[in-house]
XYZ file of C-alpha atoms in Angstrom:
761
model
C -74.085 18.005 -15.133
C -72.413 19.917 -17.928
C -69.041 19.151 -16.422
C -69.873 15.454 -16.190
C -70.963 15.311 -19.827
C -67.727 17.039 -20.788
C -65.688 14.342 -19.029
C -67.713 11.640 -20.754
C -67.017 13.281 -24.092
C -63.301 13.322 -23.282
C -63.401 9.625 -22.389
C -65.125 8.792 -25.648
C -62.532 10.813 -27.542
C -59.776 8.972 -25.643
C -61.234 5.592 -26.603
C -61.556 6.674 -30.194
C -57.977 8.011 -30.260
C -56.544 4.748 -28.881
C -58.572 2.685 -31.324
C -57.191 4.770 -34.194
C -53.591 4.390 -32.935
C -53.702 0.626 -32.549
C -55.723 0.093 -35.685
C -53.186 2.133 -37.631
C -50.278 0.226 -36.085
C -51.839 -3.132 -36.945
C -52.505 -1.938 -40.463
C -48.894 -0.874 -40.812
C -47.724 -4.254 -39.567
C -50.069 -5.977 -41.977
C -48.833 -3.799 -44.813
C -45.242 -4.527 -43.837
C -45.904 -8.244 -43.882
C -48.101 -8.203 -46.970
C -46.120 -5.909 -49.237
C -42.717 -6.885 -47.847
C -40.161 -5.051 -45.813
C -38.070 -4.400 -48.896
C -40.406 -1.841 -50.496
C -40.772 0.061 -47.217
C -37.053 -0.123 -46.609
C -36.400 1.534 -49.995
C -38.707 4.388 -49.040
C -36.989 5.126 -45.722
C -33.532 3.656 -46.421
C -31.844 7.028 -46.158
C -32.472 7.095 -42.388
C -32.099 3.411 -41.576
C -28.986 1.360 -40.852
C -27.726 -0.974 -43.535
C -27.318 -4.692 -42.827
C -23.558 -4.077 -42.659
C -24.054 -1.410 -39.992
C -26.199 -3.801 -38.002
C -23.632 -6.583 -38.091
C -20.686 -4.274 -37.405
C -22.381 -2.159 -34.776
C -20.095 -1.660 -31.792
C -21.053 -0.507 -28.336
C -18.767 2.167 -26.899
C -16.223 0.639 -24.558
C -14.554 2.303 -21.583
C -10.785 2.445 -21.415
C -9.409 0.558 -18.436
C -6.510 1.814 -16.361
C -4.218 -0.573 -14.490
C -1.478 0.146 -11.971
C 2.040 -1.283 -12.120
C 0.824 -4.594 -10.642
C -2.029 -5.036 -13.082
C -4.747 -3.907 -10.681
C -7.745 -2.237 -12.347
C -7.962 1.196 -10.713
C -10.060 3.354 -13.031
C -12.103 3.485 -16.214
C -12.453 6.380 -18.628
C -15.971 5.962 -19.938
C -18.609 7.881 -21.832
C -20.900 5.115 -20.631
C -19.801 3.069 -17.613
C -19.993 -0.444 -18.971
C -18.546 -3.946 -18.590
C -19.244 -6.089 -21.656
C -20.731 -9.529 -21.078
C -21.642 -12.498 -23.261
C -24.936 -14.357 -23.344
C -23.303 -17.322 -21.619
C -22.448 -15.101 -18.640
C -26.097 -14.209 -18.032
C -27.539 -16.063 -15.031
C -30.824 -17.836 -15.699
C -32.547 -15.638 -13.118
C -31.795 -12.541 -15.224
C -33.088 -14.159 -18.418
C -36.239 -15.360 -16.662
C -36.828 -11.946 -15.104
C -36.488 -9.981 -18.350
C -38.638 -12.376 -20.378
C -41.337 -12.589 -17.695
C -41.457 -8.821 -17.268
C -40.672 -7.259 -20.636
C -41.258 -9.812 -23.402
C -42.907 -13.109 -22.481
C -42.986 -14.283 -26.123
C -39.405 -13.233 -26.873
C -38.234 -16.630 -28.101
C -41.265 -17.213 -30.363
C -42.050 -13.885 -32.067
C -40.297 -12.440 -35.129
C -39.503 -9.089 -33.492
C -43.005 -7.734 -33.033
C -45.370 -9.575 -30.736
C -48.722 -9.404 -32.586
C -50.556 -11.203 -29.817
C -49.019 -8.996 -27.143
C -49.713 -5.850 -29.144
C -53.399 -6.752 -29.546
C -53.695 -7.642 -25.867
C -52.099 -4.344 -24.806
C -54.294 -2.415 -27.228
C -57.499 -3.941 -25.856
C -56.462 -3.236 -22.261
C -55.602 0.368 -23.061
C -58.906 0.856 -24.879
C -60.798 -0.468 -21.861
C -58.831 1.803 -19.493
C -58.969 4.825 -21.750
C -55.209 5.409 -21.540
C -51.999 4.111 -23.109
C -50.596 2.659 -19.891
C -49.948 -0.833 -21.226
C -46.730 -1.114 -23.274
C -46.206 -3.607 -26.055
C -42.625 -3.121 -27.256
C -40.575 -6.292 -27.492
C -36.935 -6.464 -26.443
C -35.975 -6.307 -30.112
C -38.068 -3.175 -30.636
C -36.488 -1.555 -27.585
C -33.058 -2.455 -28.933
C -33.874 -1.004 -32.358
C -35.031 2.226 -30.748
C -32.030 2.523 -28.423
C -29.427 1.668 -31.032
C -30.514 3.508 -34.149
C -33.596 5.658 -33.633
C -34.809 8.617 -31.643
C -37.534 8.524 -29.001
C -39.894 10.897 -30.799
C -43.581 9.981 -30.842
C -44.750 9.664 -34.443
C -46.152 7.067 -36.814
C -43.101 7.410 -39.075
C -40.779 6.603 -36.174
C -42.963 3.623 -35.255
C -42.789 2.372 -38.816
C -39.000 2.764 -38.921
C -38.761 0.979 -35.581
C -40.696 -1.972 -36.985
C -38.455 -2.106 -40.049
C -35.222 -2.000 -38.011
C -36.702 -4.637 -35.721
C -37.219 -6.973 -38.676
C -33.646 -6.331 -39.818
C -32.244 -7.106 -36.367
C -34.248 -10.322 -36.107
C -33.011 -11.310 -39.549
C -29.323 -10.642 -38.801
C -29.014 -11.845 -35.196
C -30.028 -14.861 -33.156
C -32.220 -14.454 -30.080
C -29.181 -15.009 -27.860
C -27.206 -12.317 -29.692
C -30.121 -9.886 -29.422
C -30.350 -10.426 -25.682
C -26.567 -10.079 -25.290
C -26.549 -6.745 -27.144
C -29.616 -5.598 -25.214
C -28.043 -6.231 -21.812
C -24.777 -4.572 -22.829
C -26.544 -1.466 -24.121
C -29.288 -0.917 -21.547
C -29.100 2.063 -19.137
C -29.464 1.434 -15.399
C -29.101 4.869 -13.814
C -26.268 6.969 -12.345
C -24.254 6.809 -15.562
C -24.195 3.002 -15.526
C -24.699 1.103 -18.784
C -25.011 -2.629 -19.219
C -25.964 -5.310 -16.745
C -22.346 -6.355 -16.185
C -21.434 -2.960 -14.795
C -24.738 -2.544 -12.920
C -24.329 -5.754 -10.918
C -20.937 -4.572 -9.697
C -22.039 -0.988 -9.115
C -25.206 -1.687 -7.139
C -24.427 -5.008 -5.471
C -20.643 -5.318 -5.627
C -20.964 -8.680 -7.386
C -20.259 -10.323 -10.687
C -23.348 -11.245 -12.696
C -22.974 -14.935 -11.953
C -23.229 -14.253 -8.211
C -26.523 -12.324 -8.307
C -29.407 -13.747 -6.313
C -32.877 -14.088 -7.829
C -34.040 -11.028 -5.898
C -31.057 -8.954 -7.045
C -31.672 -10.015 -10.641
C -35.306 -8.966 -10.265
C -34.200 -5.613 -8.825
C -31.994 -4.793 -11.814
C -34.651 -5.873 -14.314
C -37.235 -3.818 -12.458
C -35.025 -0.740 -12.763
C -35.126 -0.901 -16.567
C -38.547 0.737 -16.645
C -37.373 3.947 -14.906
C -33.742 3.635 -13.741
C -33.479 6.847 -11.727
C -36.973 6.503 -10.253
C -36.212 2.986 -9.025
C -32.778 3.774 -7.572
C -32.102 1.098 -4.921
C -29.911 3.400 -2.822
C -31.933 6.607 -2.920
C -35.440 5.100 -3.173
C -35.320 1.666 -1.549
C -39.053 1.354 -0.721
C -40.350 1.907 -4.241
C -37.484 -0.205 -5.613
C -38.482 -3.112 -3.359
C -42.073 -2.792 -4.555
C -40.887 -2.853 -8.145
C -38.642 -5.865 -7.433
C -41.586 -7.706 -5.935
C -43.640 -6.977 -9.048
C -40.950 -8.614 -11.179
C -40.827 -11.583 -8.798
C -44.617 -11.942 -9.058
C -44.415 -12.041 -12.861
C -41.661 -14.640 -12.666
C -43.891 -16.714 -10.417
C -46.896 -16.292 -12.737
C -44.860 -17.463 -15.740
C -43.595 -20.460 -13.804
C -39.891 -19.595 -13.741
C -39.793 -19.569 -9.930
C -41.847 -21.509 -7.418
C -44.278 -20.038 -4.937
C -41.845 -20.818 -2.125
C -38.970 -18.996 -3.821
C -41.282 -16.106 -4.642
C -42.182 -15.581 -0.981
C -38.604 -16.125 0.194
C -37.164 -13.514 -2.169
C -39.946 -11.033 -1.393
C -39.115 -11.250 2.307
C -35.436 -10.420 1.837
C -34.205 -6.863 2.503
C -32.622 -4.809 -0.263
C -28.884 -4.612 0.444
C -26.662 -2.520 -1.832
C -22.894 -2.209 -1.963
C -21.329 1.028 -0.746
C -21.370 3.682 -3.415
C -18.106 4.021 -5.254
C -16.129 7.094 -4.262
C -13.878 9.307 -6.349
C -10.355 8.133 -7.016
C -7.863 9.323 -4.419
C -5.259 9.513 -7.180
C -7.311 11.842 -9.366
C -4.376 14.198 -9.969
C -2.426 11.363 -11.567
C -5.418 10.104 -13.557
C -6.418 13.586 -14.695
C -2.876 14.210 -15.895
C -2.549 10.991 -17.895
C -6.111 11.388 -19.197
C -5.193 14.715 -20.768
C -2.028 13.222 -22.247
C -3.998 10.387 -23.846
C -6.693 12.701 -25.222
C -4.017 14.897 -26.796
C -2.294 11.896 -28.340
C -5.233 9.734 -29.444
C -8.510 11.719 -29.064
C -11.268 12.016 -26.526
C -13.347 9.463 -28.410
C -10.522 6.926 -28.300
C -10.099 7.338 -24.553
C -13.777 7.240 -23.607
C -15.284 4.930 -26.228
C -12.691 2.677 -27.859
C -11.670 0.380 -25.018
C -7.984 1.154 -24.564
C -5.991 -0.762 -21.953
C -3.709 1.678 -20.153
C -0.939 0.375 -17.918
C 0.569 2.949 -15.573
C 3.806 3.019 -13.626
C 1.673 4.076 -10.637
C 1.836 1.939 -7.499
C -1.784 2.198 -6.342
C -1.205 0.844 -2.840
C 1.794 3.105 -2.275
C -0.095 6.120 -3.580
C -3.010 5.547 -1.207
C -0.589 5.103 1.674
C 1.347 8.261 0.780
C -1.861 10.250 0.338
C -3.040 9.199 3.797
C 0.273 10.062 5.469
C 0.500 13.431 3.739
C -3.091 14.303 4.608
C -2.650 13.279 8.245
C 0.584 15.242 8.533
C -0.996 18.412 7.167
C -4.012 17.970 9.456
C -1.689 17.669 12.444
C 0.291 20.727 11.407
C -2.867 22.805 11.041
C -4.137 21.714 14.421
C -0.908 22.113 16.364
C -0.059 25.452 14.759
C -3.492 26.843 15.457
C -4.240 27.940 11.897
C -7.485 29.869 11.644
C -8.297 28.271 8.283
C -8.057 24.498 8.062
C -8.869 21.802 5.560
C -11.461 20.360 7.936
C -13.487 23.579 7.628
C -14.481 22.652 4.070
C -16.953 20.055 2.844
C -14.923 17.403 1.035
C -17.362 17.063 -1.871
C -17.556 20.715 -2.948
C -15.924 21.422 -6.283
C -13.553 24.036 -7.690
C -13.131 26.363 -4.728
C -10.368 28.572 -3.398
C -8.145 26.559 -1.053
C -6.559 28.894 1.516
C -5.691 25.983 3.802
C -2.249 24.354 4.031
C -1.439 22.409 0.880
C 1.035 19.697 -0.026
C 2.207 17.557 -2.901
C 4.369 14.535 -3.567
C 6.219 12.776 -6.382
C 7.996 9.405 -6.296
C 9.840 7.956 -9.259
C 12.302 5.238 -10.150
C 15.624 6.993 -10.732
C 16.714 4.431 -13.339
C 13.593 3.749 -15.404
C 11.796 7.057 -14.831
C 8.591 5.258 -13.822
C 6.472 7.518 -11.623
C 5.217 5.468 -8.676
C 3.093 8.168 -7.060
C 2.080 11.734 -7.805
C -0.197 13.714 -5.498
C -0.970 17.239 -6.669
C -2.895 18.519 -3.651
C -5.119 17.617 -0.726
C -8.425 17.340 -2.581
C -8.878 17.074 -6.341
C -12.527 18.148 -6.184
C -11.597 21.305 -4.281
C -8.890 22.291 -6.730
C -7.648 20.693 -9.924
C -4.433 22.715 -9.773
C -1.674 20.118 -9.810
C 0.923 21.620 -7.512
C 3.545 19.078 -8.546
C 3.134 19.472 -12.299
C 1.902 23.069 -12.702
C 2.860 25.306 -9.778
C 6.132 27.201 -9.602
C 7.641 27.531 -6.143
C 10.901 28.672 -4.627
C 12.901 25.602 -3.639
C 15.188 27.011 -0.952
C 18.170 24.876 -0.009
C 16.907 21.993 -2.139
C 18.842 23.706 -4.959
C 22.214 23.294 -3.231
C 23.076 19.838 -4.641
C 22.950 21.438 -8.102
C 25.358 24.164 -6.974
C 27.740 21.735 -5.287
C 27.744 19.388 -8.277
C 29.135 22.293 -10.300
C 31.638 22.939 -7.509
C 32.843 19.311 -7.486
C 33.514 19.637 -11.215
C 35.513 22.818 -10.633
C 38.135 21.935 -8.049
C 36.028 21.474 -4.914
C 35.866 18.278 -2.871
C 33.803 17.127 0.074
C 36.661 18.307 2.339
C 37.039 21.770 0.807
C 36.897 24.429 3.541
C 35.343 27.909 3.403
C 34.586 30.283 6.254
C 30.861 30.638 6.786
C 30.623 34.180 8.090
C 28.895 37.487 7.517
C 28.428 38.337 3.864
C 27.115 41.455 2.154
C 25.833 41.485 -1.398
C 25.768 44.702 -3.394
C 22.707 44.271 -5.559
C 22.614 45.400 -9.159
C 22.274 49.173 -9.258
C 24.204 49.742 -6.022
C 26.951 51.644 -7.829
C 24.417 53.970 -9.463
C 22.999 55.436 -6.260
C 24.581 58.217 -4.149
C 26.631 57.066 -1.144
C 27.594 58.751 2.111
C 31.306 58.600 1.354
C 30.725 60.663 -1.785
C 28.470 63.283 -0.190
C 29.803 66.785 0.582
C 30.252 67.784 4.218
C 27.476 70.351 3.950
C 24.900 67.629 3.238
C 26.329 65.233 5.798
C 25.453 67.822 8.423
C 21.752 67.338 7.620
C 20.422 64.324 9.614
C 17.433 63.743 7.345
C 19.697 63.554 4.294
C 21.999 61.063 5.989
C 19.032 58.898 7.039
C 17.598 58.905 3.516
C 20.929 57.797 2.013
C 21.256 55.007 4.573
C 17.744 53.761 3.787
C 18.466 53.897 0.072
C 21.720 52.006 0.497
C 20.018 49.287 2.557
C 17.633 48.656 -0.330
C 20.595 47.702 -2.496
C 22.380 45.554 0.083
C 21.539 41.924 0.800
C 22.779 40.078 3.873
C 22.261 36.330 3.400
C 21.752 34.480 6.667
C 21.760 30.862 7.703
C 18.600 29.048 8.764
C 19.835 29.145 12.373
C 20.594 32.883 12.077
C 24.146 32.047 13.254
C 27.479 31.928 11.439
C 29.358 28.652 11.303
C 32.992 29.641 10.856
C 35.403 27.393 8.973
C 33.802 24.183 7.745
C 34.015 21.556 5.030
C 31.611 21.329 2.128
C 30.112 18.147 3.603
C 29.448 19.869 6.916
C 27.994 22.916 5.166
C 25.533 20.817 3.167
C 24.645 18.582 6.106
C 23.570 21.623 8.128
C 22.475 23.688 5.109
C 24.666 26.757 5.642
C 23.707 29.537 3.250
C 26.755 31.805 3.334
C 29.000 28.871 2.426
C 26.783 28.198 -0.601
C 26.826 31.804 -1.762
C 30.606 32.088 -1.401
C 30.963 28.883 -3.402
C 28.844 30.340 -6.184
C 30.958 33.488 -6.180
C 34.103 31.390 -6.363
C 33.146 29.130 -9.282
C 31.043 31.741 -11.079
C 27.345 32.437 -11.470
C 27.317 31.441 -15.116
C 28.950 28.108 -14.298
C 26.150 27.270 -11.883
C 23.455 28.527 -14.249
C 24.827 26.398 -17.100
C 24.952 23.317 -14.885
C 21.341 23.873 -13.808
C 20.315 23.604 -17.462
C 21.780 20.095 -17.527
C 19.691 19.240 -14.472
C 16.557 20.269 -16.384
C 15.902 23.415 -14.366
C 16.479 27.062 -15.195
C 18.453 28.944 -12.556
C 19.377 32.527 -13.521
C 22.953 33.738 -12.897
C 22.285 35.609 -9.639
C 23.972 34.970 -6.323
C 20.593 34.656 -4.641
C 19.994 31.602 -6.849
C 22.422 29.723 -4.590
C 19.707 29.877 -1.918
C 16.888 28.622 -4.133
C 15.088 31.879 -4.870
C 14.226 30.749 -8.404
C 10.658 29.534 -8.865
C 10.651 26.011 -10.285
C 8.077 23.339 -10.968
C 8.279 20.679 -8.258
C 8.463 17.885 -10.832
C 11.570 19.491 -12.343
C 13.566 19.889 -9.135
C 12.541 16.429 -7.884
C 13.435 14.797 -11.201
C 16.802 16.599 -11.123
C 17.736 14.445 -8.121
C 17.523 11.257 -10.217
C 20.963 12.298 -11.479
C 22.637 11.156 -8.270
C 21.532 7.508 -7.948
C 21.507 7.078 -11.747
C 25.231 7.364 -12.467
C 25.067 11.063 -13.325
C 22.128 10.746 -15.742
C 18.848 12.573 -15.250
C 15.888 10.440 -16.275
C 12.696 11.767 -17.829
C 9.535 10.788 -15.912
C 7.312 8.075 -17.398
C 3.696 7.950 -16.216
C 2.318 5.461 -18.743
C 4.151 2.180 -19.310
C 2.012 0.709 -22.104
C -1.193 1.345 -24.038
C -3.079 -1.359 -25.965
C -6.107 -1.045 -28.210
C -9.228 -3.151 -27.639
C -7.786 -5.956 -29.761
C -4.615 -6.170 -27.684
C -2.360 -4.412 -30.181
C 0.423 -2.376 -28.566
C -0.022 1.334 -29.300
C 2.784 2.773 -27.208
C 5.528 1.714 -24.831
C 7.759 4.630 -23.828
C 11.436 3.868 -23.415
C 13.645 5.310 -20.718
C 15.317 8.546 -21.754
C 18.457 9.691 -19.930
C 20.290 13.012 -20.093
C 23.922 13.033 -18.972
C 24.369 15.709 -16.317
C 27.717 14.812 -14.786
C 30.172 11.932 -14.618
C 29.268 8.889 -12.474
C 32.017 9.617 -9.943
C 30.747 13.158 -9.322
C 27.183 11.854 -8.959
C 28.361 9.316 -6.385
C 30.346 11.937 -4.446
C 27.255 14.139 -4.294
C 25.083 11.206 -3.185
C 27.549 10.336 -0.450
C 27.641 13.921 0.811
C 23.825 14.000 0.824
C 23.807 10.885 3.012
C 24.951 13.178 5.821
C 21.597 14.989 5.692
C 19.649 11.868 6.715
C 22.177 10.760 9.335
C 22.069 11.870 12.980
C 22.734 15.591 13.205
C 21.610 16.273 9.633
C 18.583 18.422 8.862
C 16.543 15.248 8.214
C 18.465 12.914 10.503
C 15.767 12.437 13.129
C 13.237 11.410 10.487
C 15.406 8.504 9.317
C 16.517 7.365 12.772
C 13.637 4.904 13.261
C 14.794 1.699 11.598
C 11.298 0.241 11.829
C 10.255 2.799 9.209
C 13.376 2.820 7.067
C 16.614 0.808 7.336
C 18.335 1.110 3.948
C 20.804 3.634 2.576
C 19.315 7.088 2.235
C 20.289 10.584 1.195
C 18.438 13.807 0.578
C 18.096 17.517 1.094
C 15.675 19.720 2.967
C 14.603 23.133 1.753
C 12.933 26.112 3.400
C 12.255 29.506 1.841
C 12.050 32.962 3.414
C 9.244 33.383 5.948
C 8.632 29.624 5.704
C 6.529 30.038 2.583
C 7.724 26.687 1.230
C 9.067 23.575 2.904
C 10.717 20.700 1.030
C 12.355 17.359 1.408
C 13.739 15.413 -1.531
C 14.989 12.010 -0.437
C 16.525 9.117 -2.315
C 18.216 5.764 -2.148
C 20.026 3.777 -4.814
C 16.807 3.221 -6.780
C 14.090 5.752 -5.941
C 13.616 9.495 -5.455
C 10.813 10.905 -3.287
C 10.036 14.633 -3.187
C 7.517 16.325 -0.870
C 6.441 19.978 -0.754
C 4.173 21.895 1.629
C 2.993 25.506 1.621
C 0.069 27.785 0.819
C -1.314 28.391 -2.661
C -1.209 32.160 -2.206
C 2.474 32.131 -1.191
C 1.578 33.372 2.284
C 4.305 32.853 4.857
C 3.627 30.093 7.334
C 2.598 32.019 10.477
C 5.426 32.948 12.824
C 3.662 31.382 15.800
C 4.272 28.006 14.197
C 7.979 28.115 14.968
C 9.454 25.610 17.321
C 7.378 22.532 16.579
C 9.020 19.254 15.690
C 7.193 16.027 14.877
C 8.102 12.502 15.748
C 8.636 10.481 12.559
C 6.387 7.649 13.688
C 3.269 9.085 15.305
C 3.428 12.829 14.549
C 3.187 13.809 18.219
C 5.000 16.925 19.402
C 8.505 15.891 20.356
C 10.013 19.189 21.427
C 10.893 22.722 20.369
C 12.715 23.089 17.068
C 13.798 25.862 14.751
C 10.571 26.163 12.768
C 8.438 24.883 9.964
C 11.282 23.792 7.732
C 11.443 20.826 5.419
C 13.102 18.720 8.099
C 10.107 18.952 10.439
C 7.227 19.052 7.941
C 8.146 16.839 4.982
C 11.010 14.553 6.004
C 9.101 12.734 8.805
C 6.670 11.134 6.362
C 9.223 10.666 3.566
C 11.055 7.972 5.512
C 7.856 5.983 6.059
C 6.727 6.338 2.453
C 10.116 5.264 1.115
C 10.068 2.308 3.491
C 6.659 1.196 2.220
C 7.896 1.638 -1.353
C 10.708 -0.860 -0.785
C 8.392 -3.351 0.915
C 5.976 -3.093 -2.027
C 8.927 -3.539 -4.358
C 9.522 -6.917 -2.705
C 5.912 -8.164 -2.633
C 5.478 -7.451 1.058
C 8.829 -8.844 2.175
C 11.422 -6.700 3.964
C 14.811 -6.973 2.224
C 18.056 -6.687 4.221
C 19.405 -3.233 5.024
C 22.427 -3.790 2.779
C 20.392 -4.780 -0.284
C 22.486 -3.523 -3.194
C 19.412 -2.424 -5.180
C 18.839 0.403 -2.723
C 22.488 1.350 -2.205
C 24.424 3.918 -4.195
C 26.841 2.128 -6.509
C 30.429 3.326 -6.090
C 32.349 3.816 -9.371
C 35.796 2.279 -9.648
C 37.544 5.670 -9.632
C 36.115 6.693 -6.244
C 38.377 6.133 -3.234
C 38.173 6.762 0.501
C 40.873 8.800 2.239
C 41.386 9.803 5.869
C 41.030 13.563 6.381
C 41.139 15.950 9.314
C 37.572 16.939 10.237
C 38.559 20.546 10.931
C 41.139 21.462 8.311
C 39.940 19.260 5.455
C 43.512 18.133 4.719
C 44.572 14.518 4.463
C 45.480 13.204 7.882
C 47.862 10.672 9.386
C 46.688 11.364 12.925
C 44.509 8.914 14.810
C 42.249 11.618 16.250
C 39.746 14.112 14.838
C 39.683 12.367 11.520
C 37.130 10.751 9.247
C 37.036 8.867 5.986
C 36.020 10.975 3.032
C 35.271 10.052 -0.581
C 37.155 11.465 -3.565
C 37.515 10.733 -7.251
C 40.925 9.904 -8.655
C 40.109 11.941 -11.766
C 40.921 15.051 -9.732
C 43.832 15.690 -7.332
C 43.301 14.354 -3.827
C 43.529 16.880 -0.984
C 47.114 17.441 0.187
C 48.508 16.921 3.647
C 48.609 20.058 5.756
C 51.561 22.354 5.066
C 53.086 25.005 7.331
C 51.343 28.354 7.129
C 48.150 27.000 5.547
C 45.415 26.357 8.071
C 42.642 24.985 5.895
C 42.013 23.102 2.680
C 40.712 26.116 0.781
C 39.417 25.907 -2.808
C 42.091 26.262 -5.508
C 41.096 29.824 -6.457
C 39.953 30.910 -3.009
C 41.234 34.455 -2.384
C 38.769 36.231 -0.129
C 39.149 35.056 3.439
C 38.048 38.490 4.574
C 35.375 37.850 7.245
C 33.129 40.595 5.814
C 33.643 40.744 2.052
C 31.519 42.719 -0.367
C 30.356 40.835 -3.440
C 29.048 42.871 -6.338
C 25.929 41.486 -8.013
C 25.964 42.582 -11.634
C 22.979 41.797 -13.810
C 24.953 40.661 -16.850
C 28.033 39.321 -15.108
């Protein structure tokens, strides 16, 4: 009995407490009306918005990102929102909100006295404050300018701001602001965004039931989540429909029809596949304008990105890496990891890609890895990797400027490099006979000497003999490249690399791509060749406008002269051999269904197959692809001998290994083909379209040469047409006693020369 009396006492106290609350509120309202809002406003003015703030209040706007075709692809938003006007609100939404939240909205002055009294009486009868009485204007005042603390002072301020809002804005304006500001769960703000997010529709296309669902969510957005909690959301929707029926805004027939319909939501939006690109430009914009500007001030950002191409390239790259992992039998694969986990170590095979317009610098695609959530490391923009033979066009550009031509001949044979410090160690030839009689001493000297000797080898592990520069680059012979560097000088090559925008130290090993470079730098260096000898700086963002449409930035193309146009064309023409039959990427460009236009490029593979590259180009675009492991692990030896068909990635036969020609080039041809089709709005231009051909300067001529000797030829056999510039002497005809068209300063036709590598030479 004592317990029962205690509960009764609590109930009485609850009634008394509610009576006090509502009596006080009514008194405050009466005081506000009787004494005037002005006197109360003066008392609390320090914390309340001024009329100017009310009129000029702006809701934070997301910045919208568009691709090169004007397609909206992303928004940077503090609050995900799409602004709407009152005229865009369907009648079903207006009816639902008024019927459910504020039935006297169009007749009260901000505070519904009748509704407040009715709610107070109901709560007193029930003994709890379950019945709300806030009008839409009160809710707006609270959400815009006030906190959600529970106190009489806050209630008083809310009433005062409510009066100010009603005085400054029409009912239509209040409802417009309300629907743009309101929160609807999962980071979604505003009804315009919510209709698209939950139902995949514009506001005007919402059904009565869908309108009721969104209005029902306002009470508790996360609790009434239509995707995660459909049953309770349907019940809440039906409650809103019932209130609409009771207020006469829908008929009984419509009420029952809408109640019977299932709740169907649009698929949940997934993360952007191009997050590496968006993350990169987002950081650039924050650094230039501010985080607030990007997330709240409604910028319009127009990218050079081709969204369709980027999705296509991402799919091809991902599929290729999946196939490689499966066929090579890697123990750790991408498929072993949940796709949604964030910021983890990624020991699986990685890849990256960059495509840009060689003339404008516009970046059409940039993929920094296989999964942005797994790892935000942008392997195109941030990583430094050895580039292997992809460096050779830089070396041979310097050679073409220093007396070499495409028909210059060097013997590709065994080569030994004395590394720096070789002359400072003891050698067998200098040792006394007494020590040479000690086997252990002799063995130790031999081991020490081997540490200071480097024997560069070709990818095939075979020597090629006498060959032209074109042949050497087509088949990527390493000894030829290193002898060329020795001939023209390490410093000459290093200085030329600076012009290309990359830093290659003056070491002979640099001729084989041992320097670690950022992928974006080596790929951008190739824009020199189709762009008349000028390297272009990449442009990711084409234009930025503020919310009023004023242009904030429009980057202009910036070119850096690397070499003369004729040299650039000669290099491009030589690189065409790489993508022709017999070249290291020839099989990948043999399928004319994938790619039919002019093409050139270079593969690259580093020691132990740690990195594989292909950088391809035509007369307009450059496409670079890299694959490897983040931890610089060598690609396992048991992966050697696999070659992929360029169309369907099936095993075609045994090859030399996981080089750039078998890993990267097969998808490059298909991506570049799609790029050209996109460039022509889905049409396939003719194979001889001049936009995608390398433009020959007027001082470039074609001359018949002997394929073997490199000399000019009058014979009808064993000859080919070769390109030369008239700025330099053309190759001579063969003379007695001279077998090959050697370089002008060539003086070491010894089959096994020693080359001394000096640190400061």
